[in-house]
Coordinates of C-alpha atoms and ligand atoms in Angstrom, one line a residue:
X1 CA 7.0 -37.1 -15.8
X2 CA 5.3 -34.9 -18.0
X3 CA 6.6 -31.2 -18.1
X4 CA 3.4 -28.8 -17.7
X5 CA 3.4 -26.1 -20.4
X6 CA 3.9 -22.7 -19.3
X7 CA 1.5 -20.2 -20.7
X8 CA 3.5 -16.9 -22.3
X9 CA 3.8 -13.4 -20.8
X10 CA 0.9 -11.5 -21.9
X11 CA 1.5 -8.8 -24.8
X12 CA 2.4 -5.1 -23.6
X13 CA 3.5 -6.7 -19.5
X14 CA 5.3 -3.9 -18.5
X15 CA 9.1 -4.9 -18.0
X16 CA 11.1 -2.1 -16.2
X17 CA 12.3 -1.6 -12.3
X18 CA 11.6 0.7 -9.8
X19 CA 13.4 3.5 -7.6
X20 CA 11.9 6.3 -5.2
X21 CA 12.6 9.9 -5.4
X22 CA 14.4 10.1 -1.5
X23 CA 16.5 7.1 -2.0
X24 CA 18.1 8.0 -5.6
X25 CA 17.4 12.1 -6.1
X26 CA 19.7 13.7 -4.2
X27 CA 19.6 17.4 -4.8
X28 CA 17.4 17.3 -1.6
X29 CA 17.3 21.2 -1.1
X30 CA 17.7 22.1 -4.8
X31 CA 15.4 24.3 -6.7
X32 CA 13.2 25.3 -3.9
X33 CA 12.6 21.4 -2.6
X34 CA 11.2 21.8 1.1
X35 CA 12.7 18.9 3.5
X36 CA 10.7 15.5 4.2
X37 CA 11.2 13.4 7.3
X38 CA 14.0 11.8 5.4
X39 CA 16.3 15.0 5.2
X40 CA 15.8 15.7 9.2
X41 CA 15.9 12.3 10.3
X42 CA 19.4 11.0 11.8
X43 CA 20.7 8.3 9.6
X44 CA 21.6 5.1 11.0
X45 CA 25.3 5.5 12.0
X46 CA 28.0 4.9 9.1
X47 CA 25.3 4.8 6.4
X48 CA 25.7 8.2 4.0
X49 CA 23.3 11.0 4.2
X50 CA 20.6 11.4 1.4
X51 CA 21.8 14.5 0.1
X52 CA 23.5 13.1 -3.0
X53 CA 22.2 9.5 -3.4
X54 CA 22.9 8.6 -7.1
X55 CA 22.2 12.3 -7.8
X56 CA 19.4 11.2 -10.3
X57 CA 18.2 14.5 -10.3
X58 CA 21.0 15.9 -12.2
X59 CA 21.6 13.0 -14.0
X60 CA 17.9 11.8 -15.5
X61 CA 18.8 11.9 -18.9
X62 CA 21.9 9.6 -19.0
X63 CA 19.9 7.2 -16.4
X64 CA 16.8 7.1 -18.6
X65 CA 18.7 6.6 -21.7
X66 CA 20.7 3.1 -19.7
X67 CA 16.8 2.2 -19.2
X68 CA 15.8 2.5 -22.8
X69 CA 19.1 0.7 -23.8
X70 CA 18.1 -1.9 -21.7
X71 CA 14.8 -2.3 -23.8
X72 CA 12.6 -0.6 -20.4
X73 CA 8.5 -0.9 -21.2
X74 CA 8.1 0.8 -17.9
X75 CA 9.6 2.9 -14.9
X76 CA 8.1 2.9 -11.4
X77 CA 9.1 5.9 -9.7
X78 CA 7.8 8.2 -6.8
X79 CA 7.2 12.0 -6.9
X80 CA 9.0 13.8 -3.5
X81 CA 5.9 15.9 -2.5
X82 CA 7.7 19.1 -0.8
X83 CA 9.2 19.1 -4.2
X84 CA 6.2 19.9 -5.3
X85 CA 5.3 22.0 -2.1
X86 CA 7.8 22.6 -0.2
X87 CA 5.7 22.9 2.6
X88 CA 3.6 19.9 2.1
X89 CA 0.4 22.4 1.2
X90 CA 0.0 26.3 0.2
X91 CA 2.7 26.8 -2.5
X92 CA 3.2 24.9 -5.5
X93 CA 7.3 24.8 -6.4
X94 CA 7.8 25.4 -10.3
X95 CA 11.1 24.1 -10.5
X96 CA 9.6 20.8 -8.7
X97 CA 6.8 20.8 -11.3
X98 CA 9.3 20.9 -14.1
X99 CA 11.7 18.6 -13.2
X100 CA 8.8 15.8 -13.1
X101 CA 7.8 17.1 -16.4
X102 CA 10.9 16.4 -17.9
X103 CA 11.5 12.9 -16.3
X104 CA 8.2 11.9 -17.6
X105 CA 8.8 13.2 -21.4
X106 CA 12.1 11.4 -21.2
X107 CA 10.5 8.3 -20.3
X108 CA 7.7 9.0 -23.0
X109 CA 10.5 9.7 -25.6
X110 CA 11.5 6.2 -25.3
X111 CA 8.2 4.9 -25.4
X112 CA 9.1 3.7 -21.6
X113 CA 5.3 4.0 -19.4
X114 CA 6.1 6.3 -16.7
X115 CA 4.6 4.9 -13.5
X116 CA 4.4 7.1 -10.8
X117 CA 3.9 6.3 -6.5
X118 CA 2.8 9.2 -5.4
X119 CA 3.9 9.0 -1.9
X120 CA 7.3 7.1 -0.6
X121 CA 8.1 7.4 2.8
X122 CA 9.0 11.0 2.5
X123 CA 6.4 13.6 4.3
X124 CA 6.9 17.1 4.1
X125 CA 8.6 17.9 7.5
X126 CA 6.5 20.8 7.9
X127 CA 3.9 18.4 8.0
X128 CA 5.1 16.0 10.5
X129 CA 5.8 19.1 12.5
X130 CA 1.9 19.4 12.5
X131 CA 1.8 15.5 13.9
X132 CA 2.2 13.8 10.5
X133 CA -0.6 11.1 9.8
X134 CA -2.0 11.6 13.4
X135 CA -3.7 15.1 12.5
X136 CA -7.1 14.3 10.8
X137 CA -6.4 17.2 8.3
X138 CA -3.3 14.7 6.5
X139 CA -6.1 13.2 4.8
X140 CA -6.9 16.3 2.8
X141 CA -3.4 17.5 3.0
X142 CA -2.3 14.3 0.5
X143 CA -5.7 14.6 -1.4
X144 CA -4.9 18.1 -2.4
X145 CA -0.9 17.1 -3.4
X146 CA -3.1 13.9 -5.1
X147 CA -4.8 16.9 -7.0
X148 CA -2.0 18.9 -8.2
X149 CA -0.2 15.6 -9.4
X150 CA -3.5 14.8 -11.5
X151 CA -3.4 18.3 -12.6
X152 CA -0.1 18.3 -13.8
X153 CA 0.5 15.1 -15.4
X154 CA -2.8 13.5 -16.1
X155 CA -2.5 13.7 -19.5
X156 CA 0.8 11.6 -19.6
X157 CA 1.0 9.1 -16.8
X158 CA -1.9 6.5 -17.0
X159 CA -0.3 4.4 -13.7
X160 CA -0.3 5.6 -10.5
X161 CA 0.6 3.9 -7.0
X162 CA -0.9 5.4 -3.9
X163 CA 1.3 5.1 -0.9
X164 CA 4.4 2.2 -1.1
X165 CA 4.7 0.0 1.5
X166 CA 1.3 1.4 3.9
X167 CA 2.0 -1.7 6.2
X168 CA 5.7 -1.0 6.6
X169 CA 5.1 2.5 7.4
X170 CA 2.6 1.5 10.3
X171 CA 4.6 -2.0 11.4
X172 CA 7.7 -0.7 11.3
X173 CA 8.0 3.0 10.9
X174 CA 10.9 3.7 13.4
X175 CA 13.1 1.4 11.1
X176 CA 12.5 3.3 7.6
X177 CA 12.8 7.1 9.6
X178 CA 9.4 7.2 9.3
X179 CA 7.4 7.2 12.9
X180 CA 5.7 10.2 14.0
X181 CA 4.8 9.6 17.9
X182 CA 3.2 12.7 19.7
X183 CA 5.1 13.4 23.1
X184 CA 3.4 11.7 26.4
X185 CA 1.9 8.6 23.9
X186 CA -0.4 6.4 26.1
X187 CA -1.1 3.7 23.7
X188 CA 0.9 3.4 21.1
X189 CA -1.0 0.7 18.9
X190 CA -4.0 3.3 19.0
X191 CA -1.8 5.8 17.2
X192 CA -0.3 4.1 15.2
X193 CA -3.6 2.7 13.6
X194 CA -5.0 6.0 13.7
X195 CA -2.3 7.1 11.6
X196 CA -2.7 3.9 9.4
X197 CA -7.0 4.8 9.3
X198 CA -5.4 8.4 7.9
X199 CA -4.0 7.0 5.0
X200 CA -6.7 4.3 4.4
X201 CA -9.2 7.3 3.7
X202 CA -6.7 9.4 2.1
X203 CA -5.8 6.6 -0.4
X204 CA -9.3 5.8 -0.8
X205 CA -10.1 9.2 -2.1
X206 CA -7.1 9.9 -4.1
X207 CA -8.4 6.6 -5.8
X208 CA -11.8 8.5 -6.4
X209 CA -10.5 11.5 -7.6
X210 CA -7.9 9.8 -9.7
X211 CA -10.8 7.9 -11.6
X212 CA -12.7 11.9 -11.9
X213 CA -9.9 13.8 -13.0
X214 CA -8.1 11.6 -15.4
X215 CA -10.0 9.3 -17.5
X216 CA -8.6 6.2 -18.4
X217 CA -6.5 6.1 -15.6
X218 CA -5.5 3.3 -14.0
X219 CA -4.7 3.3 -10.0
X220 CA -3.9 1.1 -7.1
X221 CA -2.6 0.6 -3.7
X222 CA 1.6 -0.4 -2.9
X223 CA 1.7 -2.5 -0.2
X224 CA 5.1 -4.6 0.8
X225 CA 2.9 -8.7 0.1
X226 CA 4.5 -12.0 1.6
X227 CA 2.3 -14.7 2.6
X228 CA 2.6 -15.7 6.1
X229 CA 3.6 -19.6 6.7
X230 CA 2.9 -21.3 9.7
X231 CA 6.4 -22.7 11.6
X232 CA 4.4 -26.2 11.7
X233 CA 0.8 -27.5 11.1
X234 CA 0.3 -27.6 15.3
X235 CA -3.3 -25.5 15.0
X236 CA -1.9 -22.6 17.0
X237 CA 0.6 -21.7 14.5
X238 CA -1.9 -22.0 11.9
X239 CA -3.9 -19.2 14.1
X240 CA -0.6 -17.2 14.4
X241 CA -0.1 -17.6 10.4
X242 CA -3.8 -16.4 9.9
X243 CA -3.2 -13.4 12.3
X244 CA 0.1 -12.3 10.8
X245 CA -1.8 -12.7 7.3
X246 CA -4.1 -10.3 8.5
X247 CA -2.1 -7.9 10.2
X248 CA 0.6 -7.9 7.8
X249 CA -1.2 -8.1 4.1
X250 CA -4.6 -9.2 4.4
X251 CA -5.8 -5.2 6.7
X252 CA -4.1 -3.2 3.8
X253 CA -6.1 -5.0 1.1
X254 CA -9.3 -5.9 2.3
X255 CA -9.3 -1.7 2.9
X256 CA -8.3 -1.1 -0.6
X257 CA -10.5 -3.4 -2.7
X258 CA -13.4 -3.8 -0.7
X259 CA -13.4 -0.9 1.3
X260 CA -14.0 -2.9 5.0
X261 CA -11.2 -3.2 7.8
X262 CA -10.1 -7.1 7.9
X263 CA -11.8 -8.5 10.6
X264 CA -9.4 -10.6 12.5
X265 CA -7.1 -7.3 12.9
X266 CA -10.1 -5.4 14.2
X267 CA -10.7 -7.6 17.1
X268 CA -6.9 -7.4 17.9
X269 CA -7.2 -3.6 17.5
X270 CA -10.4 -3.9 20.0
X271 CA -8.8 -5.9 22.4
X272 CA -6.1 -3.4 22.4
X273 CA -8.0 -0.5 23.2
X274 CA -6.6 0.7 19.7
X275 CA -10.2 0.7 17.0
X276 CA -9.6 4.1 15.0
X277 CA -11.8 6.6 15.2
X278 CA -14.0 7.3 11.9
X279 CA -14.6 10.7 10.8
X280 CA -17.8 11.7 9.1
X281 CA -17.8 9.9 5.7
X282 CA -14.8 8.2 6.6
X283 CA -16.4 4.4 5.7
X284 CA -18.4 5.8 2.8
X285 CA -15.1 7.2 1.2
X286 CA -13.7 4.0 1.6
X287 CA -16.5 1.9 -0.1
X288 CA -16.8 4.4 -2.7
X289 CA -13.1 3.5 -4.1
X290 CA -12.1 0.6 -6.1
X291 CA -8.6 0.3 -7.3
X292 CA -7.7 -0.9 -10.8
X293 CA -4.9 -3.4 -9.9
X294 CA -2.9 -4.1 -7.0
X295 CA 0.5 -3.2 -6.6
X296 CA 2.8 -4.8 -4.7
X297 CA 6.3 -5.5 -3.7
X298 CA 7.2 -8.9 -3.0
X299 CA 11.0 -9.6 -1.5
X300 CA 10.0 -13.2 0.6
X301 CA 7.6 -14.6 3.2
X302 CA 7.3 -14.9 6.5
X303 CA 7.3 -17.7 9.0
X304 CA 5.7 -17.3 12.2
X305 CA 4.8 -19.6 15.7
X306 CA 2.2 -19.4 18.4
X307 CA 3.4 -16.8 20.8
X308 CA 2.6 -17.7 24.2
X309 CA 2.3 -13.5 25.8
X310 CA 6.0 -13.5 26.7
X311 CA 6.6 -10.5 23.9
X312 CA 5.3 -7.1 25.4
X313 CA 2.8 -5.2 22.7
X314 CA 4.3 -2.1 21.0
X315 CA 7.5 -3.6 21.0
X316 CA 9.6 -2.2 17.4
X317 CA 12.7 -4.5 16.0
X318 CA 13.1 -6.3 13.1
X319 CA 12.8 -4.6 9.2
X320 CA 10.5 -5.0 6.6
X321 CA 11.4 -8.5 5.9
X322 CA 12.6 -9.2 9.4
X323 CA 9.7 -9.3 11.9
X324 CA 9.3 -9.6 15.6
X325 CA 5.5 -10.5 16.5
X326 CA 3.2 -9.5 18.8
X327 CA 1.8 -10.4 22.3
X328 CA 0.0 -13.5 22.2
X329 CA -0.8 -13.1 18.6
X330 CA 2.3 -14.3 16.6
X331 CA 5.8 -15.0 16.9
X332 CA 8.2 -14.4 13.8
X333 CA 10.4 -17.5 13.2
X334 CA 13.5 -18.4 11.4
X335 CA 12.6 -20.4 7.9
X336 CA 14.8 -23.3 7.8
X337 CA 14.5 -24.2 4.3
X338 CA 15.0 -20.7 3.3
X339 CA 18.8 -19.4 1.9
X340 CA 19.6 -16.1 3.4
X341 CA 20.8 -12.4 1.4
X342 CA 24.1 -11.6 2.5
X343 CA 21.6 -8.9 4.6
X344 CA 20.2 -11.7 6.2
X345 CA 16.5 -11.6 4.3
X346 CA 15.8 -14.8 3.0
X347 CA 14.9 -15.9 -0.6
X348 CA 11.7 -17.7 -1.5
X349 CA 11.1 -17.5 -5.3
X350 CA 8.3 -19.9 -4.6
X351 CA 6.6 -18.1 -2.0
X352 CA 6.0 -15.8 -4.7
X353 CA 3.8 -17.9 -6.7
X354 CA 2.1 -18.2 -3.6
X355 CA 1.8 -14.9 -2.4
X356 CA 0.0 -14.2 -6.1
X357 CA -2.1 -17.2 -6.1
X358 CA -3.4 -16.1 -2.7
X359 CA -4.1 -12.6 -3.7
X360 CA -6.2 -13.3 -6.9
X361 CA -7.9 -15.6 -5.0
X362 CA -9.2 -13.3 -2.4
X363 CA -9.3 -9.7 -4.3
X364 CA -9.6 -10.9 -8.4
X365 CA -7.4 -7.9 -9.9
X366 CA -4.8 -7.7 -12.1
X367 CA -1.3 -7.2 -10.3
X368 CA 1.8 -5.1 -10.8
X369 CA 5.0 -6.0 -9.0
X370 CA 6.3 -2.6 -7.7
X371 CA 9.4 -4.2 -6.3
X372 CA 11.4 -7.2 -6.0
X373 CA 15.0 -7.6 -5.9
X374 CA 18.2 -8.8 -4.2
X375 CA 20.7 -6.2 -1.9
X376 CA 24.3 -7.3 -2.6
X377 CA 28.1 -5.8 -2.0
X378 CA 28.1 -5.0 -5.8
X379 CA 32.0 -4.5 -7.1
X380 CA 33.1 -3.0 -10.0
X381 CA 36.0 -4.4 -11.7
X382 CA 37.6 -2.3 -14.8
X383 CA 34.0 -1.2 -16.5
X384 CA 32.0 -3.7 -15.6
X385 CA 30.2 -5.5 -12.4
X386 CA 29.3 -9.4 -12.4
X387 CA 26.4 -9.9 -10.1
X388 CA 25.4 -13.8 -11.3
X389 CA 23.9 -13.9 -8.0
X390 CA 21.0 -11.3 -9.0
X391 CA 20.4 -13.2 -12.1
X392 CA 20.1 -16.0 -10.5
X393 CA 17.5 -14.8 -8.2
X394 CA 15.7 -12.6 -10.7
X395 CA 15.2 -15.7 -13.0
X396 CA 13.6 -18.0 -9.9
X397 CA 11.4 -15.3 -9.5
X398 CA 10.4 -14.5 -12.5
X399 CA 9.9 -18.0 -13.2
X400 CA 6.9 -18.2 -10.5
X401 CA 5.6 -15.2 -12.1
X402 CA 5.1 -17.5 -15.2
X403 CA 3.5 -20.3 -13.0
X404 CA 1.6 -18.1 -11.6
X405 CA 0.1 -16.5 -14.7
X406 CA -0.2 -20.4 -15.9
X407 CA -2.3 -20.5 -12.4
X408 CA -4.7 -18.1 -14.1
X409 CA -3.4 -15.1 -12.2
X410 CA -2.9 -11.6 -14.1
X411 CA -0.3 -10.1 -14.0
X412 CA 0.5 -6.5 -15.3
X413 CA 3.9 -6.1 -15.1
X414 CA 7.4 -6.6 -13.4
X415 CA 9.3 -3.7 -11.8
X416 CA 11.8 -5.0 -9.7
X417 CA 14.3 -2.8 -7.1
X418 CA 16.4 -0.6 -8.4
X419 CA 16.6 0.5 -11.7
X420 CA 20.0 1.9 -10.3
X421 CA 21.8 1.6 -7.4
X422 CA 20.7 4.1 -4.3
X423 CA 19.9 4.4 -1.1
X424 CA 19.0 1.8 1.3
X425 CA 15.9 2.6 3.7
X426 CA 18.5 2.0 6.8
X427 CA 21.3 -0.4 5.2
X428 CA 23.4 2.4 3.1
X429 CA 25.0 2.9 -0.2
X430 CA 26.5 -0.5 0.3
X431 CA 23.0 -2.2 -0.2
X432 CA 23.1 -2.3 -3.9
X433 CA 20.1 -3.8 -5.5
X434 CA 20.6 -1.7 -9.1
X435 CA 20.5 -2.5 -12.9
X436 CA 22.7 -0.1 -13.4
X437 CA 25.9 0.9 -10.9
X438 CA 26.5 3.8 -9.8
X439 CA 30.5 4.7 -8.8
X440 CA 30.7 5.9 -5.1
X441 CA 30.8 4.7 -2.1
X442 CA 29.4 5.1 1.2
X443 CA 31.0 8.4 1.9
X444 CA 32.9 9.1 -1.2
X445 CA 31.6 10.2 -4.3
X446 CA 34.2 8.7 -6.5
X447 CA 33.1 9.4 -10.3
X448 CA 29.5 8.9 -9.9
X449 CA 29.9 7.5 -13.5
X450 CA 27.0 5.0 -14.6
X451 CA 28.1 1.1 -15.5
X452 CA 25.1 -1.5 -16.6
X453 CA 25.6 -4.6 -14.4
X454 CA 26.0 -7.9 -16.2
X455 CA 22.1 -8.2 -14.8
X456 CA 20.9 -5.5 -16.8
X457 CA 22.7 -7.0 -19.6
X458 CA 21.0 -10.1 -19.2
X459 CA 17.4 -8.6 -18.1
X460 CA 17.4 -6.6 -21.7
X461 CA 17.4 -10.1 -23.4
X462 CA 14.6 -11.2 -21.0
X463 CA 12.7 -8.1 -22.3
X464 CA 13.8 -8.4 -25.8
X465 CA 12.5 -12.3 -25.7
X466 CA 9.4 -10.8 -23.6
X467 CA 10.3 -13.0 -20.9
X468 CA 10.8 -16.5 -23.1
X469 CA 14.2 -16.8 -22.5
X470 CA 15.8 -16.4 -19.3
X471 CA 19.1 -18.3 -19.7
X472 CA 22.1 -17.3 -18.3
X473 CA 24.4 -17.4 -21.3
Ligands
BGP1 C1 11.1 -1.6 0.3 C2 11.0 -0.2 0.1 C3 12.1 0.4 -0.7 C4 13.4 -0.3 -0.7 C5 13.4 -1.8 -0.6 C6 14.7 -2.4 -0.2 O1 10.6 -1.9 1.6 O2 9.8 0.2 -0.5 O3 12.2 1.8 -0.5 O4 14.5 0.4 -0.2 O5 12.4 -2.2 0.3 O6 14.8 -2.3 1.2 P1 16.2 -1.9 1.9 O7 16.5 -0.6 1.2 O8 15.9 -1.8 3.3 O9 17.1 -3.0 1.5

C-alpha cells in the first residue's frame, strides 16, 4: 500500500508548552498579590497547598532560560489577576505589574512568543465573596482587568487566550475549587449557566476591546475540546454523542465564533428551567466579537450511551476527562479500545485528528493547542529523569497533528502541559506532566533544583527539525 505524504509543519508554528500562574507561581501572598479562590479553597486531602508550587515566581529566569535551551518558539502562560488587583478591581498592584513585565521581556529576550490566558481558574476571592460569575457586574469586573492587561503589555504580547477551560469551569467546577453556589440554590443548572452566560459576554467583549486597543493582536477562546463518540451506532447513542458534543464543546464555540448559543443545549437548558437571562446588549456583544483562532486543550475523547433518566440532574463526579452524564441526555462510558494514564484518563492520539478535523469543519480558524500532555509518577535518578512514556505519547499526538494539517486543517502552534512540573488541579505534586522536573515532593521541598526530562531533551530535536523528526533515538 502506498504511504500518503505528510505535508510539513508550517514555517514560524509555535513550539513551546504551557503552565498557569496558580498551579506553578507560588509566592501566592507575595508582593502585595490578593488571594483567588485557589488560596482559600481546601485542597483535596494529602495533595500540597499552592503556596510554593515550583516557586516559578522566584525562579523565572532559570525556568525561562531551560525553555530557550530547549529551542522554545512559544510560552503559554496565564496572568493571576489579584496579582494585578489584589482585590479583583479598584487598585492596580505594581509589584504584580512588574513581575509580568519581566517574565514577558525574558521570554522576548529569547525570541520565545509570550502567550498569555488571561484568566485560569483563579478569581480574586474578594470577588467570589461578591457571588463570583453569578453577579452581572463580573462581566465588567474581567473587562476592566482585560483593560489593564492591554494597557500594560499590548505592545509585547500579540497572543492572548481568554478564559482556559470555560466548559470545565461550568461542568465541573467543584472538582477544579472553582464553584461558586449562592446559599438556598433552587436550581442549580440555572446558576450555573448564568454564570457560564457571564463569561460568554465577558469573553466576547474582551475580544472586542482586545482588537481596539491593540492592533495586530491576535485573540481567542481556551476551551478543554474532545469529540464525543457514541458507545455504539444504536441511534440513541448517536443522540447522546450529539448532545454531549453540544454540551461539552460544541455551546462554548458556537458562542465564541458565531456569537449564538448552540441550539441543542438551549432546549436542554429550556427544559430545565435553566435559559440565562440576557442583559441589555448582552446578544449584540456577543455577535459583535470574532476571535482570531481557537485555542484549545485536547487530553482525549469521550465515549458516551443513551441514558435512560436513572442519573438525577445536577449531579457533580467525574474530572475534566472523566465525565458522569446527565438525566436522560447522556451517559459517560468506559472506551474499550482506549489504554488508560496511570491517573486513569485514557489516551486517544487519534481522537485528536478528529477532534481538529471536526472543529475546522464547523468554525474555519486557525487553531492553537493550549494543552496536551500526559500526568506520570516522574522519578529522578542521579540528575536525570527517563519518562519514554511521555515521548511516546507526545510523538502519537503530534503525529495526528501532521495528519491533520495534511487534512487541510491550520494549525498555529503546539503548547502542550507543563513546561515544568506543578500543581495538579486536584491530583497534587505527584501528577507530573513537565519538560522540565522540579525536585520536591508532595510535602517536602527537597532542593527545588531544575532537571530537563529526557522529553525535553527529545522535544528540543522535534523543534530543532520543526517537527520532521520525531524519533526516539
Ligand atoms: C486542564 C487544566 C490545567 C491542568 C490540566 C491537567 O484541565 O487547564 O490547569 O492542570 O488540565 O489536569 P490535572 O492537573 O487535573 O491533571
Amino acid at each position: 500500500m502506498k504511504h500518503k505524504q505528510l505535508k510539513p509543519f508550517p514555517e514560524n508554528f509555535f513550539w513551546g508548552a504551557s503552565t498557569s500562574a496558580y498551579q506553578v507561581e507560588g509566592a501566592n501572598l507575595t508582593d502585595g498579590k490578593g488571594p483567588s479562590c485557589q488560596d482559600v479553597k481546601k485542597v483535596p486531602e494529602g495533595t500540597s497547598e499552592l503556596d510554593v508550587c515550583a516557586d516559578f515566581y522566584h525562579h523565572y529566569k532559570e525556568d525561562i532560560a531551560l525553555m530557550a535551551e530547549m529551542g522554545f518558539k512559544s510560552y503559554r502562560f496565564s496572568i493571576a489577576w489579584t496579582r494585578i488587583l489584589p482585590q479583583g478591581t479598584g487598585e492596580v498592584n505594581p509589584k504584580g505589574i512588574e513581575f509580568y513585565n519581566n517574565v514577558i521581556d525574558e521570554c522576548l529576550k529569547y525570541g520565545i512568543e509570550p502567550i498569555v490566558t488571561m484568566f485560569h481558574f483563579d478569581m480574586p476571592a474578594a470577588l467570589d465573596e461578591r457571588g463570583s460569575w453569578g453577579n452581572p457586574e463580573s462581566v465588567d469586573w474581567f473587562v476592566n482587568f482585560a483593560k489593564v492587561l492591554f494597557e500594560n503589555y499590548g505592545d509585547r504580547v500579540k497572543y492572548w487566550l481568554t478564559i482556559n477551560e470555560q466548559n470545565m469551569l461550568t461542568l465541573v467546577g467543584p472538582v477544579i475549587g472553582t464553584l461558586h453556589l449562592p446559599e438556598n440554590c433552587t436550581n442549580v443548572i440555572k446558576e450555573i449557566y448564568q454564570q457560564n452566560h457571564h463569561m460568554l459576554v465577558a469573553q466576547a467583549k474582551a475580544m472586542c476591546l482586545c482588537h481596539e486597543m491593540i492592533p495586530g493582536a491576535k485573540i481567542g477562546p481556551a476551551p478543554n475540546i474532545s469529540l464525543v463518540y457514541p458507545a455504539s451506532c444504536k441511534p440513541e447513542d448517536i443522540i447522546a454523542a450529539q448532545n454531549f458534543n453540544a454540551m461539552r464543546n460544541w455551546l462554548y464555540l458556537d458562542a465564541a465564533v458565531y456569537g449564538v448559543y448552540n441550539a441543542i443545549l438551549w432546549s436542554w437548558l429550556e427544559e430545565h428551567d435553566a435559559t440565562p437571562t440576557f442583559a441589555d446588549g448582552d446578544e449584540e456583544a456577543m455577535k459583535n466579537a470574532h476571535p482570531d483562532f481557537i485555542g484549545f486543550n485536547y487530553y482525549n475523547t469521550a465515549t458516551v450511551a443513551h441514558e435512560d433518566g436513572s442519573i438525577a440532574d445536577g449531579e457533580f463526579g467525574g474530572d475534566q476527562q472523566n465525565g458522569v452524564g446527565a438525566s436522560g441526555f447522556y451517559k459517560s462510558v468506559r472506551n474499550e479500545n482506549l489504554p488508560k494514564t496511570e491517573f486513569g484518563w485514557e489516551i486517544d492520539p487519534i481522537g485528536f485528528r478528529s477532534t481538529i478535523r471536526e472543529m475546522y469543519s464547523r468554525y474555519r480558524l486557525p487553531m492553537l493547542v493550549t494543552e496536551n500532555g500526559l500526568g506520570a509518577y516522574d522519578k529522578l535518578e542521579g540528575d536525570a529523569v527517563h519518562d519514554p512514556y511521555r515521548i511516546k505519547y507526545l510523538q502519537d499526538h503530534i503525529i495526528q497533528i501532521q495528519e491533520a494539517i495534511t487534512d487541510g486543517a491550520e494549525m498555529l502552534g503546539y503548547n502542550p502541559w507543563s513546561a515544568i512540573d506543578l500543581i495538579s488541579t486536584h491530583e497534587g505534586m505527584r501528577k507530573r506532566y513537565g519538560f522540565i522536573y522540579v525536585d520536591r515532593d508532595e510535602f517536602d521541598l527537597k532542593t527545588m533544583k531544575r532537571y530537563i526530562k529526557d522529553s525535553g531533551y527529545w522535544y528540543k530535536k522535534v523543534i530543532e527539525t520543526n517537527g520532521a523528526d520525531l524519533s526516539n533515538d
